[in-house]
mmCIF file of C-alpha atoms in Angstrom:
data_model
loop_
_atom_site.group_PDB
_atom_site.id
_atom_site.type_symbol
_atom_site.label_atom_id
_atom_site.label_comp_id
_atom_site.label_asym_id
_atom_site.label_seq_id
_atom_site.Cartn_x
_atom_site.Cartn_y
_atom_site.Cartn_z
ATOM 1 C CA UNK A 1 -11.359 -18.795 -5.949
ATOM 2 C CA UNK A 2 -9.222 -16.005 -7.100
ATOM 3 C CA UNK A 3 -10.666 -13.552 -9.964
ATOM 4 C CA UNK A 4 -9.072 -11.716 -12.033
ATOM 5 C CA UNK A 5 -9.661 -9.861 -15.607
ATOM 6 C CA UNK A 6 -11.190 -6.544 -16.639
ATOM 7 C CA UNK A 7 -14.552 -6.109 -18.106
ATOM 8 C CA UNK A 8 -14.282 -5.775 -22.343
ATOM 9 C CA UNK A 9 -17.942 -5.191 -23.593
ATOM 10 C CA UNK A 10 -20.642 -2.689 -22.628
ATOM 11 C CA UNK A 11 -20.667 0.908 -23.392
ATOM 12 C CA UNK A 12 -17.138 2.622 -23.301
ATOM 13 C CA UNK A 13 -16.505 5.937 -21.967
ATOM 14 C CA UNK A 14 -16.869 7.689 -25.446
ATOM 15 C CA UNK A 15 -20.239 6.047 -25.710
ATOM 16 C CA UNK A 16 -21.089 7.566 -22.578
ATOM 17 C CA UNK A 17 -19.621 11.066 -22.626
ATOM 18 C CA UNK A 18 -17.956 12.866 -19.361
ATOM 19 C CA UNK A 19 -20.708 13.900 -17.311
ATOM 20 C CA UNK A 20 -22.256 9.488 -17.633
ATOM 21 C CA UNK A 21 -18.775 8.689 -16.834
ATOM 22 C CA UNK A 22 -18.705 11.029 -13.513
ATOM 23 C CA UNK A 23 -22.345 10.434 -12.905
ATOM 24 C CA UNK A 24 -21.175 6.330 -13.058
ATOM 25 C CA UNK A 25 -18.341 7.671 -10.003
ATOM 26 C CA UNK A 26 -20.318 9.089 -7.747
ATOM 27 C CA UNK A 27 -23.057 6.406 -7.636
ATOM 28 C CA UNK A 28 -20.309 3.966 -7.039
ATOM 29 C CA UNK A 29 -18.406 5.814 -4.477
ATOM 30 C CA UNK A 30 -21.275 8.371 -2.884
ATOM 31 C CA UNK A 31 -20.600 11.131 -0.670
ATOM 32 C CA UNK A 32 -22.860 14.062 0.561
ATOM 33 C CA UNK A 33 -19.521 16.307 -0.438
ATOM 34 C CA UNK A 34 -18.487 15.520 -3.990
ATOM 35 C CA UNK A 35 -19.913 17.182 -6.878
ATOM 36 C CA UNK A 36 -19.120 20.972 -6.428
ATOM 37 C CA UNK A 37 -15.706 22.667 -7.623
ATOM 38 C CA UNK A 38 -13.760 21.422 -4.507
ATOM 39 C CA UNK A 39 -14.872 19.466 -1.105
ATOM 40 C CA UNK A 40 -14.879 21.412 2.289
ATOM 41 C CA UNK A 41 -13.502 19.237 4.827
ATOM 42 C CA UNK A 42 -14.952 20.234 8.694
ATOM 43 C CA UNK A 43 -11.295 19.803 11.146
ATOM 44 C CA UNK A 44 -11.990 16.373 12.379
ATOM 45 C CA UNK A 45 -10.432 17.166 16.344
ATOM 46 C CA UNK A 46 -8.966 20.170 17.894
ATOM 47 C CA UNK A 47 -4.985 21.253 17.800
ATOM 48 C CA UNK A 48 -4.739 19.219 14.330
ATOM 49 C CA UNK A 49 -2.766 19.403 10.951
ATOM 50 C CA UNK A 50 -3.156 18.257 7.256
ATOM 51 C CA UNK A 51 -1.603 15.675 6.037
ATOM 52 C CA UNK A 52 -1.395 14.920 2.485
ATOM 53 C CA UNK A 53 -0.039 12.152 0.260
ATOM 54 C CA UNK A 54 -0.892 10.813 -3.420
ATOM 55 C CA UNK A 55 0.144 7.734 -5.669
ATOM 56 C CA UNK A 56 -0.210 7.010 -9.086
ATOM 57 C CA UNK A 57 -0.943 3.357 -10.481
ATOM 58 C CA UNK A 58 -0.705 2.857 -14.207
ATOM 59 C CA UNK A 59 -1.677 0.018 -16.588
ATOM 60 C CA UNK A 60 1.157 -2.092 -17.682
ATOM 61 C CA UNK A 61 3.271 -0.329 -14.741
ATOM 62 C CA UNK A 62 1.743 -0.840 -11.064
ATOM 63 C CA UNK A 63 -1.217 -3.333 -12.294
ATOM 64 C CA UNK A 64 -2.002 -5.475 -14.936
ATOM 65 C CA UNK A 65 -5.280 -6.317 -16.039
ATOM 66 C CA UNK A 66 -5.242 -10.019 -16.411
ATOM 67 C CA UNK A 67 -4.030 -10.717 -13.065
ATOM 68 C CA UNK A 68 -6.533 -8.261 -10.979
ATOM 69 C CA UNK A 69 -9.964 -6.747 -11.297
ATOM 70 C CA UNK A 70 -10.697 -3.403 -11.268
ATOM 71 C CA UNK A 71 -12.655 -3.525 -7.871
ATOM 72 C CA UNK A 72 -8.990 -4.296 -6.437
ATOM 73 C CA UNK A 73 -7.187 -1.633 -8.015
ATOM 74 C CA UNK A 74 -9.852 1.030 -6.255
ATOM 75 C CA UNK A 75 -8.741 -0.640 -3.117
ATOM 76 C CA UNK A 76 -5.310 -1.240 -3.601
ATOM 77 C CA UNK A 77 -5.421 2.792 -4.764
ATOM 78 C CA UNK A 78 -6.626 4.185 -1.558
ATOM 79 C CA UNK A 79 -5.259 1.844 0.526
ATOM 80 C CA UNK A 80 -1.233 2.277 -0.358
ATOM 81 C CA UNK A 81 -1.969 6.081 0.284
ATOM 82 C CA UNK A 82 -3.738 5.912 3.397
ATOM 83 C CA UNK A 83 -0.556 3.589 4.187
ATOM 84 C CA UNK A 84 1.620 7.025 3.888
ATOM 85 C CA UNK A 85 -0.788 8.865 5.949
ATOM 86 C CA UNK A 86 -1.031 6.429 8.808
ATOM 87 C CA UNK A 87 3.138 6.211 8.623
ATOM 88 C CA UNK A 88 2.956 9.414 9.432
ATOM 89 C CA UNK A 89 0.852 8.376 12.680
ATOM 90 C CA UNK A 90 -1.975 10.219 11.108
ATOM 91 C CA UNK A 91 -5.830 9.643 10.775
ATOM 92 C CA UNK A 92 -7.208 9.433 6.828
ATOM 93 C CA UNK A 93 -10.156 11.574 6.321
ATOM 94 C CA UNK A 94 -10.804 11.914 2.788
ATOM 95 C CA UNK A 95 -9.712 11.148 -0.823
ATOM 96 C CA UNK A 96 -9.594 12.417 -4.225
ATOM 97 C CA UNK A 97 -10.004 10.202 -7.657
ATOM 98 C CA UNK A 98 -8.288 11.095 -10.671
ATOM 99 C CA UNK A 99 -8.680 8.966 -13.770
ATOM 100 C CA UNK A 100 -7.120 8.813 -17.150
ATOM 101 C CA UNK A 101 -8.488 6.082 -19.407
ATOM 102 C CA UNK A 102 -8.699 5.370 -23.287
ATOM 103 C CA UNK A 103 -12.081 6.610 -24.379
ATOM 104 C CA UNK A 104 -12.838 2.734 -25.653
ATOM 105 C CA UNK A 105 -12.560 1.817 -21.874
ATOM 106 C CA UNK A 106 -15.823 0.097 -20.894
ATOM 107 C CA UNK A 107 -17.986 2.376 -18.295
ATOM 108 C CA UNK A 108 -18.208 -0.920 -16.075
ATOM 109 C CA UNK A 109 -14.089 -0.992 -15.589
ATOM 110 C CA UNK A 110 -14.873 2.875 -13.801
ATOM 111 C CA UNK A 111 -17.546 1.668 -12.080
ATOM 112 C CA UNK A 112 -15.476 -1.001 -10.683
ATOM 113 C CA UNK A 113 -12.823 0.888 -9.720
ATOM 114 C CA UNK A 114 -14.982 3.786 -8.334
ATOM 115 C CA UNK A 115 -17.051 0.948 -6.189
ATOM 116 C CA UNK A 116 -13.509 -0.075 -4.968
ATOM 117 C CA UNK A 117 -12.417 3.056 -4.004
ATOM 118 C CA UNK A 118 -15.747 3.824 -2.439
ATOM 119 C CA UNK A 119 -15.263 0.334 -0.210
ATOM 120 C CA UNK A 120 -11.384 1.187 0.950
ATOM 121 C CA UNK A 121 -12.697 4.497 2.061
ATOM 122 C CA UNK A 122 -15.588 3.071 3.770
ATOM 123 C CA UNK A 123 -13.034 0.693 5.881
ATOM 124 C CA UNK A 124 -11.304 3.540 6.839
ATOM 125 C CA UNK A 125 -14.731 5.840 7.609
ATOM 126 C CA UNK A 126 -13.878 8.190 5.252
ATOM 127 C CA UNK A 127 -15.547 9.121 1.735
ATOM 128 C CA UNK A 128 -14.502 10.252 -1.683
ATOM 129 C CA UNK A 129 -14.775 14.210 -1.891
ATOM 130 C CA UNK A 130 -13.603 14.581 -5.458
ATOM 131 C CA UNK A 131 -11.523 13.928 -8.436
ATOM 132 C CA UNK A 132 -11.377 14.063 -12.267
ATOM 133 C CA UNK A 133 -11.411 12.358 -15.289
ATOM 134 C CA UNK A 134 -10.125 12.719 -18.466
ATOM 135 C CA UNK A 135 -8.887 10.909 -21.938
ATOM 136 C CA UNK A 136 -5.334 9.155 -22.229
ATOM 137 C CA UNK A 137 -3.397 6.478 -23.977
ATOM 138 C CA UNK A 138 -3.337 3.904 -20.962
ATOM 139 C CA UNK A 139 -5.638 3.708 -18.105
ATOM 140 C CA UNK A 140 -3.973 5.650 -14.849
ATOM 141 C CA UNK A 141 -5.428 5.968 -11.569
ATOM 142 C CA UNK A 142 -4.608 8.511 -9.299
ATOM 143 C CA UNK A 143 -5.560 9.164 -5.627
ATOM 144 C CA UNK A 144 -4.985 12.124 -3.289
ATOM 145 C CA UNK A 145 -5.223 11.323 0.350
ATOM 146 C CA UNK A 146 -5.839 14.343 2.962
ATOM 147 C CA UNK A 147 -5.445 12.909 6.635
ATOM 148 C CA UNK A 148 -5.618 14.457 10.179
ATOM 149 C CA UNK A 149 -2.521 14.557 12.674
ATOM 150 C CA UNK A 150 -4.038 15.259 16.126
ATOM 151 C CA UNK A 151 -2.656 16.130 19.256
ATOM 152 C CA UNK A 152 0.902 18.019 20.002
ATOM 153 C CA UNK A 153 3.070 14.683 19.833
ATOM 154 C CA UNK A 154 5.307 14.454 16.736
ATOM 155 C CA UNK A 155 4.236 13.503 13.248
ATOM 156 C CA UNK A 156 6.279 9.557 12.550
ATOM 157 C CA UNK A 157 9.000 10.767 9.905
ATOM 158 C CA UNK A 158 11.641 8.874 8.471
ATOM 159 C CA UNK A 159 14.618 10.940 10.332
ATOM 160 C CA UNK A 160 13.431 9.928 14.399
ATOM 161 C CA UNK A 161 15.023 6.574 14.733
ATOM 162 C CA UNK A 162 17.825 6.331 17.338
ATOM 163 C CA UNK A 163 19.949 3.767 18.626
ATOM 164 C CA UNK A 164 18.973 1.107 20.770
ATOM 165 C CA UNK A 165 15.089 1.121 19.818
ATOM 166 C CA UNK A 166 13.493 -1.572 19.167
ATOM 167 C CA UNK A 167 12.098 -2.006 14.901
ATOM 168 C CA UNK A 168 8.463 -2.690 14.963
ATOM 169 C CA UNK A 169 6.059 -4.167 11.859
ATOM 170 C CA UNK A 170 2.316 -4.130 11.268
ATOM 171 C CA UNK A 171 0.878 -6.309 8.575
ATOM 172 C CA UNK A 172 2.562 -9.031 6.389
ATOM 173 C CA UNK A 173 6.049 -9.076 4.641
ATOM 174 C CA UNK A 174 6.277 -10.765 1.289
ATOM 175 C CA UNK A 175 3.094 -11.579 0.918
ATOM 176 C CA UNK A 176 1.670 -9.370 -2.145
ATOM 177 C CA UNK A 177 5.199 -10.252 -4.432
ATOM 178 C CA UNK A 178 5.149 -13.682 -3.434
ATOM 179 C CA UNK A 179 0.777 -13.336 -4.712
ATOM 180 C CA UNK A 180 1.770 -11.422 -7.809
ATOM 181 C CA UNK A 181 4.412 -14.628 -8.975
ATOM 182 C CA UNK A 182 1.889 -16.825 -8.614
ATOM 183 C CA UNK A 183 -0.980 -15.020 -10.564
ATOM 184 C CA UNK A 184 2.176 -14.038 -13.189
ATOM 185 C CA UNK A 185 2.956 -17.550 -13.527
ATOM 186 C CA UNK A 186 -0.253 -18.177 -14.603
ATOM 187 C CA UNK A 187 -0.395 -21.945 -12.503
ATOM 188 C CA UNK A 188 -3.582 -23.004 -10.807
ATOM 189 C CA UNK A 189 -3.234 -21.395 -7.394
ATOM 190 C CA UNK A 190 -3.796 -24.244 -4.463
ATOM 191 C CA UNK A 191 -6.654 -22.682 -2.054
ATOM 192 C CA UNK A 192 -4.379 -22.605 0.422
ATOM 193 C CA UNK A 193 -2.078 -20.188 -1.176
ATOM 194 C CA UNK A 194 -5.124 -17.733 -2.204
ATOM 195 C CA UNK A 195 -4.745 -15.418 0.446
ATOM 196 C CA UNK A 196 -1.090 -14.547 -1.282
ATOM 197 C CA UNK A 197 -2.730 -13.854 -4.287
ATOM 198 C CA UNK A 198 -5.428 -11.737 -2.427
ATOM 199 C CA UNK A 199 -2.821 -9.758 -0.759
ATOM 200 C CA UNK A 200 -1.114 -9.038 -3.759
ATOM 201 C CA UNK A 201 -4.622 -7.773 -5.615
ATOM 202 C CA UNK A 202 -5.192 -6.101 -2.065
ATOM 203 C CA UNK A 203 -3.234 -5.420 0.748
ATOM 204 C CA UNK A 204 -4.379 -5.593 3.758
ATOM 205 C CA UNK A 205 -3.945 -3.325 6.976
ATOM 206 C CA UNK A 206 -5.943 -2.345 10.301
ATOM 207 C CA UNK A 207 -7.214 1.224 10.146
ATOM 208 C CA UNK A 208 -5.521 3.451 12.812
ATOM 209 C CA UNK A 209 -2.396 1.706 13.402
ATOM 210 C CA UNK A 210 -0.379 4.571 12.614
ATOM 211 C CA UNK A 211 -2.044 6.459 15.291
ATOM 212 C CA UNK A 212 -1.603 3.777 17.961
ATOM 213 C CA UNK A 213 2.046 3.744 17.010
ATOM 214 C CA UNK A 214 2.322 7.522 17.693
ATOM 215 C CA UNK A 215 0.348 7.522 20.769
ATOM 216 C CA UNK A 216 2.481 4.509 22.249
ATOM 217 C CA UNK A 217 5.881 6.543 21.719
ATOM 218 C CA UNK A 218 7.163 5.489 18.434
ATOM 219 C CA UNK A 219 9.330 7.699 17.159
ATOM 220 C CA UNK A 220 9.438 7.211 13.309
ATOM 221 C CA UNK A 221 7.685 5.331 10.546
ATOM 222 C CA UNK A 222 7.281 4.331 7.133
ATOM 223 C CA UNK A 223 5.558 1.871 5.268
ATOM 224 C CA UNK A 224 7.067 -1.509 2.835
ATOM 225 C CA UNK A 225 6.223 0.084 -0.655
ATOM 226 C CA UNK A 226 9.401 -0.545 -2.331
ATOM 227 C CA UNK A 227 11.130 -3.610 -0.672
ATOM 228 C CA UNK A 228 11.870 -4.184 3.197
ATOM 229 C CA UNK A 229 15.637 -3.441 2.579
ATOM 230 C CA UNK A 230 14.918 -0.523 -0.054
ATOM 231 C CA UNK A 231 12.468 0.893 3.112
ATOM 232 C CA UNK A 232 14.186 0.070 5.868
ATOM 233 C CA UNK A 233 17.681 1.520 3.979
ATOM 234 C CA UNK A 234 15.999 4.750 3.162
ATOM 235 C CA UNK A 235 14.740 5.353 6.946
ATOM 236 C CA UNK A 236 18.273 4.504 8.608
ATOM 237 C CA UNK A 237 19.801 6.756 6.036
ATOM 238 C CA UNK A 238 17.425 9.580 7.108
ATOM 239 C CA UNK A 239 17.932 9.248 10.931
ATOM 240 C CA UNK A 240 21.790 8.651 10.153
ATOM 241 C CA UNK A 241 21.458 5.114 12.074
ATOM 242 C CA UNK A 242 21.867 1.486 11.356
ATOM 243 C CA UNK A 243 19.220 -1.295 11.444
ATOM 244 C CA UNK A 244 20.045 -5.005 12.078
ATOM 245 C CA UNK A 245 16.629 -7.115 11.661
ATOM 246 C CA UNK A 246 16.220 -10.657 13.169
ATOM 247 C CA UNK A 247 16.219 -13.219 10.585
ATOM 248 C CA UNK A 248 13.746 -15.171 13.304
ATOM 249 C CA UNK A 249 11.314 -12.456 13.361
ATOM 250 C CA UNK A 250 11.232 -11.730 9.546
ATOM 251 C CA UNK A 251 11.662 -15.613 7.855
ATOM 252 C CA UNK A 252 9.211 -16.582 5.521
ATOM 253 C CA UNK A 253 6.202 -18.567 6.812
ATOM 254 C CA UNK A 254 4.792 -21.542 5.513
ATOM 255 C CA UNK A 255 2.836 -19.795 3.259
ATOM 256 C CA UNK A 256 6.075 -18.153 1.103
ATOM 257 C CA UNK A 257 7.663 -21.607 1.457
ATOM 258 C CA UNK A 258 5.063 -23.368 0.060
ATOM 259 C CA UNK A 259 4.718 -20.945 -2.947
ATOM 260 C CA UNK A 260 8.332 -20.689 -3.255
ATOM 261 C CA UNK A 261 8.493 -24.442 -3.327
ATOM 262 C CA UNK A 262 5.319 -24.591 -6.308
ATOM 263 C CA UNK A 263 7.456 -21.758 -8.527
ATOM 264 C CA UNK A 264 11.084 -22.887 -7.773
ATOM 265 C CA UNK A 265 11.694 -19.133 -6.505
ATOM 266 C CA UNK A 266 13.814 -18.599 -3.019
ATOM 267 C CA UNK A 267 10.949 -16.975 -0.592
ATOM 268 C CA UNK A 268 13.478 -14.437 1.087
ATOM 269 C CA UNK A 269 13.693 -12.777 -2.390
ATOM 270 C CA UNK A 270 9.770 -12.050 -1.804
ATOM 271 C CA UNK A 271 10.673 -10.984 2.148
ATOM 272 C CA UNK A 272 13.400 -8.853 1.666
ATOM 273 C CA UNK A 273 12.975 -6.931 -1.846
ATOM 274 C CA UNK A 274 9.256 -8.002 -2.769
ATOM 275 C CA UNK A 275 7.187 -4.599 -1.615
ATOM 276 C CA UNK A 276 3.678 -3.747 -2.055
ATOM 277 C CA UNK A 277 2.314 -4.863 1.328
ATOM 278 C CA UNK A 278 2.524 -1.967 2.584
ATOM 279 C CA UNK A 279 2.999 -3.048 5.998
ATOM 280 C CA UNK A 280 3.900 0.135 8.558
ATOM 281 C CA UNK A 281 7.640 -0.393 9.970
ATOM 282 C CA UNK A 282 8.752 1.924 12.557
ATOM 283 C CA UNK A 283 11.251 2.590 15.458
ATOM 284 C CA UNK A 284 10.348 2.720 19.369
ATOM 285 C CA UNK A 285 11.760 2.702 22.999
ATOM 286 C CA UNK A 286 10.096 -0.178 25.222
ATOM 287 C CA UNK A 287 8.201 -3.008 23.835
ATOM 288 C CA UNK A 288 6.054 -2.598 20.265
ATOM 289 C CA UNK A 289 2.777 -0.931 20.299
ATOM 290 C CA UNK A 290 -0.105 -3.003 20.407
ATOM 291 C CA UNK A 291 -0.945 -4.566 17.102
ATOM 292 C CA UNK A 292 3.127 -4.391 15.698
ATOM 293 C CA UNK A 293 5.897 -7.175 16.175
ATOM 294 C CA UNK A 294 9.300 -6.838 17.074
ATOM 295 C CA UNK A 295 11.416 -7.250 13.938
ATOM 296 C CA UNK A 296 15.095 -6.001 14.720
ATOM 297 C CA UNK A 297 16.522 -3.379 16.292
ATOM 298 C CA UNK A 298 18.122 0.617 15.495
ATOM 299 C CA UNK A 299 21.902 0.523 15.618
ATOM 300 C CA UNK A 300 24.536 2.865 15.147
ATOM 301 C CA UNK A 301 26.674 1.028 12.267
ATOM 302 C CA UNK A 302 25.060 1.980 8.942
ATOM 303 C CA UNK A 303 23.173 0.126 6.366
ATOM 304 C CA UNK A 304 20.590 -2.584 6.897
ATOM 305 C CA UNK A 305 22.031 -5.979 8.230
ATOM 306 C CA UNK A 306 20.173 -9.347 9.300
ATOM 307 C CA UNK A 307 21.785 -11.080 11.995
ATOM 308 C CA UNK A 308 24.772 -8.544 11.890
ATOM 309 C CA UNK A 309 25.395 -9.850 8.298
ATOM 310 C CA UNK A 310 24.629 -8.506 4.870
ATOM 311 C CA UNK A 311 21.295 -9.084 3.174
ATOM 312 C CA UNK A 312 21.213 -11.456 0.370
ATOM 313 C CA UNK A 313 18.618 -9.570 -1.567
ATOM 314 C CA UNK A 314 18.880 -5.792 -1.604
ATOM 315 C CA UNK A 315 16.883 -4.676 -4.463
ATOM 316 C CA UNK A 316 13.614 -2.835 -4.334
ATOM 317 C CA UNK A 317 11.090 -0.963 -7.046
ATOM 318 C CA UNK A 318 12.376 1.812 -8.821
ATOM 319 C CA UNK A 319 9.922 4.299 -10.406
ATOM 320 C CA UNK A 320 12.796 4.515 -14.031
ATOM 321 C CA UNK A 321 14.382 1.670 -13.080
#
């Protein structure tokens, strides 16, 4: 059973004033480190460097209340930037909360997304250090990841793929666009499809990943925000190579079919240009690192090709698009 909605009555953040509001965070998400002017953060292992990322999500924009709760959107917060750091082959440590919110906002909708922040970090053994909150028109989320990048080897840019390595993928394609039609369509979701819905409310990925990847050679990385195409374009454009993916190794599964059967929609549309799963994609000599698939491989012909031939959906999210 899928649920969805925000919470509408109970005491709104102008009932509550500020300090309730922050109070309400920290209960939710706890950590021994938040509550002074700024977290100290001990250097998790020797010879290591920061790494930093942050992503906004904003109502009406990146999420939409009546298709999601706002446990989810805590998780799907953290989660699509601790994607960046582990694309980097990095190590999450810690995250910051910022959130904007009309004052009539109920206190419970913070609490839910604070408890769902507080749960992604947990996954990840990490905690959140800090934030802020403050008044707006529309309710924005905001999250600050700081990671750790051990050891000597490279960090997994976007500009380290050469030709002749193998393309590698951890976590599902299609899946949260393919979820989000079917919540948008507003249909009764068959059980077995759920899990598409889940992933779009949620995506899911195995912590450290994006370490494993570095330590087993791969050479660069980035994750499917924006559209496998979009991704995969703007990585072969950095490392001034081709990529030709194998339509075997990427085809929807029986999961896309069946929803693209239910809404009448072409599955590869969610596969190729659907984003949001943030699944890591990266390049590497030899076979993939444990816990990735094979998907294609690096050429030296530009652009992004499947089979050799020309995608038929090329389109990804644009921030002002």
């Amino acid at each position: 059973m899928i649920t969805t909605g925000f919470p509408t009555v109970g005491p709104s953040l102008a009932q509550v004033g500020e300090q309730a509001v922050i109070d309400a965070i920290v209960a939710a998400s706890p950590s021994p480190i938040n509550g002074d002017d700024a977290a100290v953060l001990t250097p998790s292992t020797p010879n290591s460097r920061v790494v930093a990322a942050t992503d906004m999500l904003v109502e009406g924009r990146h999420f939409r209340a009546d298709v999601t709760t706002p446990e989810s959107v805590g998780r799907k917060a953290v989660i699509q930037n601790f994607a960046d750091i582990e694309a980097m082959g990095a190590r999450p440590i810690a995250a910051l909360l910022a959130i904007g919110a009309p004052p009539t906002t109920p206190l419970s909708v913070v609490e839910g997304l604070a408890r769902g922040v507080g749960a992604a970090t947990a996954a990840y053994s990490t905690e959140l250090v800090g934030g802020d909150v403050t008044q707006s028109h529309q309710l924005v989320i905001s999250v600050a990841a700081i990671g750790s990048l051990g050891g000597n080897r490279e960090p997994l840019t976007m500009a380290a793929a050469r030709p002749g390595q193998r393309v590698v993928a951890h976590g599902t394609i299609g899946y949260s666009a393919a979820g989000f039609a079917l919540l948008d369509a507003g249909v009764d979701i068959p059980e077995a499809l759920e899990l598409l819905a889940r992933a779009h409310q949620v995506p899911q990925l195995t912590p450290g990943r994006g370490v494993v990847a570095r330590a087993a050679g791969a050479t660069a990385m980035t994750d499917n925000s924006d559209g496998l195409i979009h991704d995969l374009s703007r990585l072969a454009k950095r490392s001034g190579v081709g990529i030709d993916l194998a339509a075997l190794a990427i085809a929807p599964d029986d999961l896309l079919r069946q929803a693209g059967e239910l809404l009448g929609v072409d599955p590869w549309q969610w596969v190729l240009a659907g984003g949001e799963d943030h699944t890591l994609l990266g390049t590497c000599d030899g076979s993939a690192p444990v816990g990735f698939r094979s998907i294609g491989t690096v050429t030296r012909a530009p652009g992004v090709r499947i089979d050799g031939e020309a995608p038929t959906y090329t389109y990804g999210w644009e921030s002002f698009g």
